[in-house]
Coordinates of C-alpha atoms in Angstrom, one line a residue:
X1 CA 48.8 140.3 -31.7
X2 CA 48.1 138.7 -34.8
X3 CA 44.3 137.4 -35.4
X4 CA 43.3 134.2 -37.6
X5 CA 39.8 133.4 -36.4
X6 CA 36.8 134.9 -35.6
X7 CA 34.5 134.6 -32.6
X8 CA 30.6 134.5 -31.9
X9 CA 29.7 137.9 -31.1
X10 CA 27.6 137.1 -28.2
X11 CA 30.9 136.2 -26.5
X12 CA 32.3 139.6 -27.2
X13 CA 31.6 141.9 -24.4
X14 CA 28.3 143.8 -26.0
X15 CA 25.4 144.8 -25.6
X16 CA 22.4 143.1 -26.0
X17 CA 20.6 145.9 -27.7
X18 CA 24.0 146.0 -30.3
X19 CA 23.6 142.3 -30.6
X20 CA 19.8 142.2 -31.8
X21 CA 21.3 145.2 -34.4
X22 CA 24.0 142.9 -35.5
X23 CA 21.4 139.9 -35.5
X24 CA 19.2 141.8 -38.3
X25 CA 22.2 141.8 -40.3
X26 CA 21.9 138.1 -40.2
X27 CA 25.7 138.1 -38.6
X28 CA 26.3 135.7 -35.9
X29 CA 30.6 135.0 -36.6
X30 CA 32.7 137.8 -36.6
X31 CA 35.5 138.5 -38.4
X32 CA 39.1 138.4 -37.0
X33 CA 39.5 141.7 -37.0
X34 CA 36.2 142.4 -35.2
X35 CA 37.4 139.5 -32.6
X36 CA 40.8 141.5 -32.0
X37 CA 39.6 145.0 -32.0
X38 CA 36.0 145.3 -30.2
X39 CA 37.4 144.3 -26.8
X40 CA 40.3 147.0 -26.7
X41 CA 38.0 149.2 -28.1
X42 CA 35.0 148.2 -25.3
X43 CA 37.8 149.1 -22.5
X44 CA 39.2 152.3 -24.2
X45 CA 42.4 151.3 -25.3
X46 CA 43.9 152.8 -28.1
X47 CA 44.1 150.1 -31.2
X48 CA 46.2 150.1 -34.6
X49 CA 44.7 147.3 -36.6
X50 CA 46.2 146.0 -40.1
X51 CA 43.9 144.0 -42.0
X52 CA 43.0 143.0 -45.7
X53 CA 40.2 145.0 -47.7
X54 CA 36.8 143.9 -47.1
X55 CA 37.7 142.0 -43.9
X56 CA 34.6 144.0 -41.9
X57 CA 36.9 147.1 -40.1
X58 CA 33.6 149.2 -39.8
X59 CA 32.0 147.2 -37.2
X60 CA 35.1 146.4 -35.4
X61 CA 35.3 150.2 -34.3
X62 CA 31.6 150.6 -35.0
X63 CA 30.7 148.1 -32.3
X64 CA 32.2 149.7 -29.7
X65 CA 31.5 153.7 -30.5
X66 CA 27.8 152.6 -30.8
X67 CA 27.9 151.2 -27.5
X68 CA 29.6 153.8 -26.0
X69 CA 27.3 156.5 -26.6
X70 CA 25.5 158.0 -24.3
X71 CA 21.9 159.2 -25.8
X72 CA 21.1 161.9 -23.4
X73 CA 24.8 163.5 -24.2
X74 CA 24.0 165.5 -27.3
X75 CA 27.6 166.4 -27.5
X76 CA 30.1 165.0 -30.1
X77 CA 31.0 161.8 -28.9
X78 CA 33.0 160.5 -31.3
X79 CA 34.6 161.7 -35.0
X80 CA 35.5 158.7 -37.6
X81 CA 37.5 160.4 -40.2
X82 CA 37.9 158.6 -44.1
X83 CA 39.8 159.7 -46.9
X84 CA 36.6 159.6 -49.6
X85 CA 33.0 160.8 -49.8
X86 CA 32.5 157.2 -50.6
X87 CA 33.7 155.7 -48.3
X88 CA 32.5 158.0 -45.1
X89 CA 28.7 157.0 -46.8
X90 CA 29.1 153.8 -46.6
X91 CA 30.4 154.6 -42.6
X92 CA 27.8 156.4 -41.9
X93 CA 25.0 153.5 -43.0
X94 CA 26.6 150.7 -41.0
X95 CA 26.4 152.8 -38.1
X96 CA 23.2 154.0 -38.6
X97 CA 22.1 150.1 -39.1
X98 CA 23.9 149.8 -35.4
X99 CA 22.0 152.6 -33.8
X100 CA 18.3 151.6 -35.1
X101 CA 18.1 149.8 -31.4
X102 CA 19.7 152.3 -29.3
X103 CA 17.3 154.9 -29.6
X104 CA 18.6 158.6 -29.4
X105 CA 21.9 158.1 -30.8
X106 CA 22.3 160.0 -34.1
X107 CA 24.6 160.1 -37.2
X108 CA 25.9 162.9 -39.6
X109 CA 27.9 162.6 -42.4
X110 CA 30.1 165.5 -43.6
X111 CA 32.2 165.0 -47.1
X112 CA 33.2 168.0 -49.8
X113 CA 31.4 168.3 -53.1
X114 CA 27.5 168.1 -51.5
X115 CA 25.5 171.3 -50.4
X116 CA 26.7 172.5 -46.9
X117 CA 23.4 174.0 -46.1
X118 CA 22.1 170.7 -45.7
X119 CA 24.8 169.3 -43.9
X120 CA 24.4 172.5 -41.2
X121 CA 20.7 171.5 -41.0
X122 CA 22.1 167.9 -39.9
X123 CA 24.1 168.9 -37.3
X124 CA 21.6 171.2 -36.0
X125 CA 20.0 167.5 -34.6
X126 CA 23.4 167.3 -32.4
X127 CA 24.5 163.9 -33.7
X128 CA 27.0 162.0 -31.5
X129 CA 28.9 160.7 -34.1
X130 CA 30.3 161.8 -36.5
X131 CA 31.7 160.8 -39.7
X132 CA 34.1 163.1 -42.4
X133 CA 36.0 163.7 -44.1
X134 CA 39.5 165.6 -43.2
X135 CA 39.0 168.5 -45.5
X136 CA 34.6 169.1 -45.4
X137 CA 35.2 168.5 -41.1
X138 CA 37.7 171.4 -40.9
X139 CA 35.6 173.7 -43.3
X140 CA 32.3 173.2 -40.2
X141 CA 34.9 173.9 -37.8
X142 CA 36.0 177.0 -39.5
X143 CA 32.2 177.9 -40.1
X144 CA 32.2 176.9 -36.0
X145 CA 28.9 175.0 -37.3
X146 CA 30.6 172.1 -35.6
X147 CA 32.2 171.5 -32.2
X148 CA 35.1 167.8 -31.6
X149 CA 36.3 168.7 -28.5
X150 CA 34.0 166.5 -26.2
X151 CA 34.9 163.4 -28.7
X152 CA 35.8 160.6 -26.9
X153 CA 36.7 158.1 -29.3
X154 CA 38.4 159.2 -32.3
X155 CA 39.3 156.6 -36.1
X156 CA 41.0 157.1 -38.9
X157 CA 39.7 154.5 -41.2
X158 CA 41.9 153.6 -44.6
X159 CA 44.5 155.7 -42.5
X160 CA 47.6 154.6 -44.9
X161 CA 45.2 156.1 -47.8
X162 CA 44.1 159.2 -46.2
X163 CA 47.9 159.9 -45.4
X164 CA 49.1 159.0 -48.8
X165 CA 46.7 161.3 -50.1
X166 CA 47.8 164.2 -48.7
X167 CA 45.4 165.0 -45.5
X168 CA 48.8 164.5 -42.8
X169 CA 48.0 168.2 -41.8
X170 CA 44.0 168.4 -42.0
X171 CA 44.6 165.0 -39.7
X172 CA 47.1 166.3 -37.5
X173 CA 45.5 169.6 -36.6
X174 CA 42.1 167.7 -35.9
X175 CA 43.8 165.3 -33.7
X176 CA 45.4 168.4 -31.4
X177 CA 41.7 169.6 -31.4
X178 CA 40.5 166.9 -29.6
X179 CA 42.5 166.5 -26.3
X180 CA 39.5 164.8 -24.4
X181 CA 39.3 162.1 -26.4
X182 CA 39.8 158.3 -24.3
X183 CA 41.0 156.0 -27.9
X184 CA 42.1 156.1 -30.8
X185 CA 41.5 153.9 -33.8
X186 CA 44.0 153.5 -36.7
X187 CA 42.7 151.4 -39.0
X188 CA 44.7 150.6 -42.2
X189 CA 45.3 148.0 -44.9
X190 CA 48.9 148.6 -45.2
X191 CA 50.9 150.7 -42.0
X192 CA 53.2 153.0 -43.9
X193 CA 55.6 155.0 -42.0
X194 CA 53.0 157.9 -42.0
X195 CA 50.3 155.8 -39.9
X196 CA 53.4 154.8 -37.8
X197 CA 54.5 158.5 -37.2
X198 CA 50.5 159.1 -36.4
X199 CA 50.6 156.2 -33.8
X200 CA 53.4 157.5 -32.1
X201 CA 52.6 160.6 -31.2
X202 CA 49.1 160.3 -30.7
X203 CA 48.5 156.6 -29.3
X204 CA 49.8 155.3 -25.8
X205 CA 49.8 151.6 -25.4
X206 CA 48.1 150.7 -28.3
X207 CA 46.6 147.1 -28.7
X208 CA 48.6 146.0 -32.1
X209 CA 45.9 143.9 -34.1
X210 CA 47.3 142.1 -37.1
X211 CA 45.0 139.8 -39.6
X212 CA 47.2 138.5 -42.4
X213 CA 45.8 137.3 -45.7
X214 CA 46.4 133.7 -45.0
X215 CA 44.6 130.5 -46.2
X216 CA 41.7 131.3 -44.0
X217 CA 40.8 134.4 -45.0
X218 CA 42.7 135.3 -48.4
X219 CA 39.9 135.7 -51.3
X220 CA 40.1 132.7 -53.8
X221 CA 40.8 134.9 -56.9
X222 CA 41.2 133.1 -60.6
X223 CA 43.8 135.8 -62.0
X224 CA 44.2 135.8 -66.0
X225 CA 45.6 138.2 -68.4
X226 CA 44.7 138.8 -72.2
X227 CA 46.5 140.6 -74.7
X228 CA 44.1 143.1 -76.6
X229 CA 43.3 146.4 -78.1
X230 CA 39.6 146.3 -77.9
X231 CA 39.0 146.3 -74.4
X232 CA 35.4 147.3 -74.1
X233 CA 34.9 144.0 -77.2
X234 CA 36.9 142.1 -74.6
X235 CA 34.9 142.8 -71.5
X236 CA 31.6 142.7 -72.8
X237 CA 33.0 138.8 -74.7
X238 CA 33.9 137.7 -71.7
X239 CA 30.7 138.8 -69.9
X240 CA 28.7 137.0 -72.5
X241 CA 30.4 133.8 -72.3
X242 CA 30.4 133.5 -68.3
X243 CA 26.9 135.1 -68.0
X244 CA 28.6 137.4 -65.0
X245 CA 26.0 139.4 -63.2
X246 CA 28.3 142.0 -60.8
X247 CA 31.2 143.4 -62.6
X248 CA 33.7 146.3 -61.7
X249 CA 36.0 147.7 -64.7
X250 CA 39.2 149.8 -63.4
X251 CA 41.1 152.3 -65.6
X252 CA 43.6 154.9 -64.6
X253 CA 42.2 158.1 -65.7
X254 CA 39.1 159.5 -66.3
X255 CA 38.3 159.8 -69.9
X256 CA 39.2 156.2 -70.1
X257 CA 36.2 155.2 -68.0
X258 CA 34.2 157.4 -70.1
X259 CA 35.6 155.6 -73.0
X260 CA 34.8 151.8 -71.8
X261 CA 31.6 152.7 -70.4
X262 CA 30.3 154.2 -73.9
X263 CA 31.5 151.3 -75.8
X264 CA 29.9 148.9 -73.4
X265 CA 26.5 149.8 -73.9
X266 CA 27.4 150.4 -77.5
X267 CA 27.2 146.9 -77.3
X268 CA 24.2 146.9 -75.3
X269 CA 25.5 146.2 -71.9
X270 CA 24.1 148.7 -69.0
X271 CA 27.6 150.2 -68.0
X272 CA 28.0 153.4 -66.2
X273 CA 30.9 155.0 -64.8
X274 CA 32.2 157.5 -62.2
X275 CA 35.3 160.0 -61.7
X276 CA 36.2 163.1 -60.2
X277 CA 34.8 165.1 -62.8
X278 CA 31.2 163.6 -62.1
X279 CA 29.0 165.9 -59.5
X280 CA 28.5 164.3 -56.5
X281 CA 24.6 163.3 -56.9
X282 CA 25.2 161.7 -60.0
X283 CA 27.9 159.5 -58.4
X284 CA 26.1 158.6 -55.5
X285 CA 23.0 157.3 -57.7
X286 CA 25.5 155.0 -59.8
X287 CA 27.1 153.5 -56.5
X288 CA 23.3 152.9 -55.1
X289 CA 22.5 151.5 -58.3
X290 CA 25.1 149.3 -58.5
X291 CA 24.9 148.1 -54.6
X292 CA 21.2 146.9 -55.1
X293 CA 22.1 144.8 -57.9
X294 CA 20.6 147.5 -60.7
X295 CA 23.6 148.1 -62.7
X296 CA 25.7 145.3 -64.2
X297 CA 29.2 147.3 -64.9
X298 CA 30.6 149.6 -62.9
X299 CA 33.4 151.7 -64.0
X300 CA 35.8 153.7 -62.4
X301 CA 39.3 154.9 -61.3
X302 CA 41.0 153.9 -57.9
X303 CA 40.1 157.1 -56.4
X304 CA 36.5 157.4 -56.8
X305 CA 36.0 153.5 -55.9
X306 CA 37.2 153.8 -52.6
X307 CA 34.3 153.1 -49.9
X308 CA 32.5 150.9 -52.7
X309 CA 32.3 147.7 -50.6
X310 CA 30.2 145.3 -52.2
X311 CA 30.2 141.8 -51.4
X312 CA 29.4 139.9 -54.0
X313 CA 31.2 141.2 -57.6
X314 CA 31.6 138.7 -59.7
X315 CA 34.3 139.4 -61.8
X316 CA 37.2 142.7 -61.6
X317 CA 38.7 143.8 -64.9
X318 CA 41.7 146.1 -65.0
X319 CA 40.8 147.9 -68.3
X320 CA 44.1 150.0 -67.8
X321 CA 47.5 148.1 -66.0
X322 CA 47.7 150.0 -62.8
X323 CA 50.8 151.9 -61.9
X324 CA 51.1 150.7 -58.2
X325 CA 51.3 147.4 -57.4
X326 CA 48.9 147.8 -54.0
X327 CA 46.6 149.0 -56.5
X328 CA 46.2 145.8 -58.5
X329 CA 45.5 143.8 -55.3
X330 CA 42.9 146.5 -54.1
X331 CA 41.5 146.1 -57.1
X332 CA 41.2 142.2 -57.8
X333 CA 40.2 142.2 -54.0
X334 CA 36.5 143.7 -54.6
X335 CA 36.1 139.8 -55.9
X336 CA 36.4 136.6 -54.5
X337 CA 35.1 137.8 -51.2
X338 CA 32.3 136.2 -48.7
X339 CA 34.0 133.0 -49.2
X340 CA 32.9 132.8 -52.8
X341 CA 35.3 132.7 -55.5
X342 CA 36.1 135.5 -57.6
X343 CA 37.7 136.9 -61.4
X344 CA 40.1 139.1 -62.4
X345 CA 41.0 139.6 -65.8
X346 CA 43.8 142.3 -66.9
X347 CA 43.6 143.6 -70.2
X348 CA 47.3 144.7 -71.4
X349 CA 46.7 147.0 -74.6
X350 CA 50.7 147.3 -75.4
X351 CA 54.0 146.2 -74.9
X352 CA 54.7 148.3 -71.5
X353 CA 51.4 147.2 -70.0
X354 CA 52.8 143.5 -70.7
X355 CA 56.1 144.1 -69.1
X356 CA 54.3 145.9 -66.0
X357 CA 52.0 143.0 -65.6
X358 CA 55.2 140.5 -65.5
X359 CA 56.2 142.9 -62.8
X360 CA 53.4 142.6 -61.1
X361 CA 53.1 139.3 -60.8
X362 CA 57.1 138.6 -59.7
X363 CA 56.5 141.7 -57.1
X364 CA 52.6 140.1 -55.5
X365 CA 53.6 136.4 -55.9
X366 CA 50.5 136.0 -57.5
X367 CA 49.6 133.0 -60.6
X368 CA 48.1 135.2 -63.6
X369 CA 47.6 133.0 -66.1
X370 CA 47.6 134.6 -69.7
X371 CA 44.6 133.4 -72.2
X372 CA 43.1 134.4 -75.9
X373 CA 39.9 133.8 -77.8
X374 CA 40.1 130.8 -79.5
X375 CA 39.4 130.3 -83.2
X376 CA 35.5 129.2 -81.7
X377 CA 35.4 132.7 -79.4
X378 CA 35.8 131.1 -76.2
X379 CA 38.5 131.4 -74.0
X380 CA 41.5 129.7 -73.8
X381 CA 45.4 129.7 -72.2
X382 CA 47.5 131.5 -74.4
X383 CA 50.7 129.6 -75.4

């Protein structure tokens, strides 16, 4: 069933408890993914849901597992797995802001690279829901610090990237673990024969929800192009001239973030940047930075970005000409959202990245318009 529109929430079948949650959050439309997927969800039914970044997945399965839970059950009621620390943070605070009117129901969040000892101490509470990811949830169930069996309601959130990234087994063995469970959520910007293998052996009538990126709903993206070795010069430029508050800077590996994000605040703009290499602490307090509106730049790699959902970035520069082409539209995607128009700028530092970006292009369908400093330093099409 393919979705276009949204709908007032309080003529979606919840709760009035989940409604005055969702009413704090100032929300009163939903999303057409939350309209397609919280009334399968409500009655149990198993739901694979494609839908564009940023188009609000987490309450559309969020909704329903909040409701769902029983407070006087302190059993595991339901397991949302993601394929990033990141991103099962972020999770884990939307459904926490859910649960602050259903008193009794209770979160954890389990993800690699963070102390264990704390996380044990967590579960200790006997949270109902629980959100991992693939790898840190098998290590508690190995350490038997954690029980899924009594889950009822089970997601895979960013499924198609949690597959392509190499969790099919950690997935599939969790899945068999939990035999009790009522539905199943897939949930997935792309469905890639992986998710599709998942659904069919795991889902039984599934409701099919499908949001395309259409007129109503596709982010309004100006998409340009410059030709330029220094990229950092570049950036901070372009940042001066537009006056840009929220900015996101992309680069395919890590000492390159390390590279832009020194040369930025060379030039005295507050940059930081994250990557694999970076302990976990450190990363979390330049993602909280950035989400309150502390840090202008934010630098990073595909990877480590995932679950960073901020609504209101300015302006997306790819410092580096991504390999995949889903990548570049992931990318530009963290702009241009909320209705508000967005900037992506791709800085091509040689001949190849040029030639990849005319790939691009022919391959999305998408208008990148190349432009230059003029003679006055403003910017100008390129002939």
């Amino acid at each position: 069933m393919e979705i276009t529109k949204g709908v007032r929430f309080d003529t979606l079948p919840i709760a009035p408890e989940l409604l005055d949650a969702i009413a704090r959050q100032n929300l009163q439309l939903s999303t057409p993914v939350q309209a397609g997927c919280i009334p399968p969800m409500m009655d149990w039914q198993d739901v694979i849901a494609k839908a564009p970044t940023g188009t609000g997945k987490t309450l559309a399965y969020g909704i329903p597992i909040v409701q769902h839970v029983d407070p006087e059950d302190e059993t595991v009621q339901a397991v949302i797995l993601s394929p990033t620390r990141e991103l099962a943070l972020q999770i884990n605070e939307e459904l926490r802001a859910l649960a602050v009117c259903k008193p009794g129901v209770r979160t954890v969040c389990l993800y690699g690279g963070a102390p264990i000892g704390k996380q044990i101490e967590s579960l200790k509470k006997r949270p109902q829901i629980v959100v991992a990811t693939p790898g840190r949830l098998s290590d508690h169930i190995k350490r038997r610090t954690v029980r899924i069996e009594t889950a009822q309601t089970v997601v895979l959130d960013e499924a198609d990237r949690m597959l392509d990234m190499g969790f099919v087994h950690d997935v599939t063995r969790l899945l068999d673990r939990m035999k009790n469970r009522r539905n199943l959520g897939l949930f997935s910007a792309t469905i890639s024969r992986e998710v599709m293998d998942i659904a069919w052996v795991y889902q039984r009538d599934a409701a099919e929800i499908t949001v395309r990126e259409d007129e109503e709903n596709k982010p309004d993206i100006k998409q340009f192009r410059m030709e330029t070795t220094d990229k950092a010069g570049a950036i901070a430029a372009i940042l001066e001239e537009t006056g840009f508050d929220r900015c996101m800077v992309f680069c395919n590996t890590k000492g390159s973030t390390e590279r832009i994000a020194y040369f930025l605040r060379q030039r005295g703009v507050d940059a930081e940047c994250i990557h694999g290499d970076i302990p976990q602490k450190r990363r979390e307090q330049v993602m909280d930075r950035f989400r309150r509106g502390e840090l202008r730049v934010f630098v990073s790699t595909d990877v480590a970005a995932r679950g960073i959902d901020v609504d209101d970035v300015d302006i997306v520069f790819n410092a580096d000409v991504p390999d995949e082409n889903q990548d570049y539209i992931h990318r530009i995607g963290r702009t241009g959202r909320a209705k508000r128009q967005g900037v992506a700028v791709t800085l091509e530092g040689d001949y190849p990245s040029r030639i990849r970006m005319g790939e691009i292009a022919r391959r999305t369908g998408n208008v990148i318009v190349p432009v230059r400093f003029g003679p006055d330093g403003k910017l100008e099409p390129a002939e």
